[in-house]
Amino acid sequence: MEEKLTKAAIIESLHAKFGISRNDIHTIIDELFEEIKDGLKEDRIIELRGFGTFEVKTRKGREKARNPKTGDIVSVNEHGVAIFRPGKELKEFVWDVRAPKN
């Protein structure tokens, strides 16, 4: 089972590495996420070199879709979805993470 890395754990790790207050780190992380969300809301592409790219793609609407909870047939309007494409460095970094060990 994969272990989750939470925002709280990241804050604690950065606090241990740099000695910056937890509140300051929390604020910086929250502001970074807000900047990314604001950029996506403005339909901008967010490129973080060495990490990846966030952007909004349009998902086509459909007349017949199924509500997974109820099984009812519903229609879905065209809408935006946030996507993330990992950059070359991130792809290479995680390439062997789940590869079987010989």
mmCIF file of C-alpha atoms in Angstrom:
data_model
loop_
_atom_site.group_PDB
_atom_site.id
_atom_site.type_symbol
_atom_site.label_atom_id
_atom_site.label_comp_id
_atom_site.label_asym_id
_atom_site.label_seq_id
_atom_site.Cartn_x
_atom_site.Cartn_y
_atom_site.Cartn_z
ATOM 1 C CA MET A 1 0.000 0.000 0.000
ATOM 2 C CA GLU A 2 1.320 3.424 -0.949
ATOM 3 C CA GLU A 3 1.947 5.843 1.862
ATOM 4 C CA LYS A 4 0.421 9.293 1.414
ATOM 5 C CA LEU A 5 2.533 12.409 1.625
ATOM 6 C CA THR A 6 0.309 15.103 3.107
ATOM 7 C CA LYS A 7 0.686 18.867 3.088
ATOM 8 C CA ALA A 8 1.314 18.693 6.841
ATOM 9 C CA ALA A 9 4.190 16.238 6.303
ATOM 10 C CA ILE A 10 5.681 18.480 3.605
ATOM 11 C CA ILE A 11 5.445 21.478 5.945
ATOM 12 C CA GLU A 12 7.154 19.501 8.709
ATOM 13 C CA SER A 13 9.928 18.357 6.346
ATOM 14 C CA LEU A 14 10.580 21.900 5.098
ATOM 15 C CA HIS A 15 10.549 23.209 8.676
ATOM 16 C CA ALA A 16 13.197 20.624 9.628
ATOM 17 C CA LYS A 17 15.358 21.418 6.562
ATOM 18 C CA PHE A 18 15.227 25.215 6.640
ATOM 19 C CA GLY A 19 14.122 26.211 10.133
ATOM 20 C CA ILE A 20 11.377 28.441 8.730
ATOM 21 C CA SER A 21 8.268 28.648 10.887
ATOM 22 C CA ARG A 22 5.516 26.168 10.095
ATOM 23 C CA ASN A 23 3.022 29.025 9.695
ATOM 24 C CA ASP A 24 5.228 30.776 7.120
ATOM 25 C CA ILE A 25 5.695 27.550 5.153
ATOM 26 C CA HIS A 26 1.946 26.857 5.314
ATOM 27 C CA THR A 27 1.244 30.361 3.983
ATOM 28 C CA ILE A 28 3.750 30.007 1.149
ATOM 29 C CA ILE A 29 2.361 26.625 0.075
ATOM 30 C CA ASP A 30 -1.226 27.893 0.221
ATOM 31 C CA GLU A 31 -0.287 30.963 -1.841
ATOM 32 C CA LEU A 32 1.488 28.787 -4.410
ATOM 33 C CA PHE A 33 -1.663 26.681 -4.808
ATOM 34 C CA GLU A 34 -3.789 29.841 -5.080
ATOM 35 C CA GLU A 35 -1.518 31.201 -7.825
ATOM 36 C CA ILE A 36 -1.851 27.924 -9.738
ATOM 37 C CA LYS A 37 -5.652 27.877 -9.304
ATOM 38 C CA ASP A 38 -5.947 31.557 -10.317
ATOM 39 C CA GLY A 39 -3.847 30.915 -13.423
ATOM 40 C CA LEU A 40 -6.032 27.948 -14.389
ATOM 41 C CA LYS A 41 -9.179 29.989 -13.770
ATOM 42 C CA GLU A 42 -7.804 32.588 -16.208
ATOM 43 C CA ASP A 43 -7.225 29.747 -18.720
ATOM 44 C CA ARG A 44 -3.456 30.125 -18.511
ATOM 45 C CA ILE A 45 -0.911 27.314 -18.817
ATOM 46 C CA ILE A 46 1.157 26.897 -15.642
ATOM 47 C CA GLU A 47 4.630 25.623 -16.532
ATOM 48 C CA LEU A 48 6.957 24.599 -13.713
ATOM 49 C CA ARG A 49 10.222 23.689 -15.446
ATOM 50 C CA GLY A 50 11.665 20.398 -14.287
ATOM 51 C CA PHE A 51 8.317 19.407 -12.774
ATOM 52 C CA GLY A 52 5.428 19.692 -15.209
ATOM 53 C CA THR A 53 2.579 21.676 -16.701
ATOM 54 C CA PHE A 54 -0.942 22.357 -15.458
ATOM 55 C CA GLU A 55 -3.639 23.463 -17.875
ATOM 56 C CA VAL A 56 -7.376 23.366 -18.508
ATOM 57 C CA LYS A 57 -8.738 21.158 -21.278
ATOM 58 C CA THR A 58 -12.331 21.133 -22.482
ATOM 59 C CA ARG A 59 -14.275 17.935 -22.015
ATOM 60 C CA LYS A 60 -17.126 17.569 -24.479
ATOM 61 C CA GLY A 61 -20.653 17.347 -23.180
ATOM 62 C CA ARG A 62 -22.697 14.181 -23.654
ATOM 63 C CA GLU A 63 -26.392 13.500 -23.828
ATOM 64 C CA LYS A 64 -26.084 10.092 -22.224
ATOM 65 C CA ALA A 65 -23.846 9.726 -19.202
ATOM 66 C CA ARG A 66 -24.423 7.594 -16.140
ATOM 67 C CA ASN A 67 -24.482 8.832 -12.554
ATOM 68 C CA PRO A 68 -22.165 6.331 -10.847
ATOM 69 C CA LYS A 69 -23.997 6.549 -7.507
ATOM 70 C CA THR A 70 -27.552 6.079 -8.737
ATOM 71 C CA GLY A 71 -27.044 4.533 -12.171
ATOM 72 C CA ASP A 72 -29.444 7.130 -13.652
ATOM 73 C CA ILE A 73 -28.842 8.401 -17.180
ATOM 74 C CA VAL A 74 -28.006 12.136 -17.146
ATOM 75 C CA SER A 75 -26.735 14.694 -19.632
ATOM 76 C CA VAL A 76 -23.413 16.431 -19.020
ATOM 77 C CA ASN A 77 -22.575 19.883 -20.386
ATOM 78 C CA GLU A 78 -19.212 20.739 -21.925
ATOM 79 C CA HIS A 79 -16.859 21.683 -19.104
ATOM 80 C CA GLY A 80 -13.238 22.336 -18.231
ATOM 81 C CA VAL A 81 -10.992 19.828 -16.491
ATOM 82 C CA ALA A 82 -7.601 20.473 -14.922
ATOM 83 C CA ILE A 83 -4.840 18.284 -16.275
ATOM 84 C CA PHE A 84 -1.214 17.800 -15.316
ATOM 85 C CA ARG A 85 1.512 16.690 -17.681
ATOM 86 C CA PRO A 86 4.764 15.724 -15.996
ATOM 87 C CA GLY A 87 7.925 17.282 -17.374
ATOM 88 C CA LYS A 88 10.818 15.288 -18.804
ATOM 89 C CA GLU A 89 12.853 15.406 -15.581
ATOM 90 C CA LEU A 90 9.922 14.198 -13.445
ATOM 91 C CA LYS A 91 9.149 11.397 -15.915
ATOM 92 C CA GLU A 92 12.746 10.216 -15.795
ATOM 93 C CA PHE A 93 12.880 10.524 -11.995
ATOM 94 C CA VAL A 94 9.873 8.241 -11.421
ATOM 95 C CA TRP A 95 10.454 5.859 -14.357
ATOM 96 C CA ASP A 96 11.596 2.916 -12.194
ATOM 97 C CA VAL A 97 9.469 3.576 -9.093
ATOM 98 C CA ARG A 98 7.189 0.570 -9.576
ATOM 99 C CA ALA A 99 9.321 -1.453 -11.935
ATOM 100 C CA PRO A 100 9.948 -5.020 -10.738
ATOM 101 C CA LYS A 101 13.383 -5.482 -9.187
ATOM 102 C CA ASN A 102 15.527 -8.143 -10.885
#
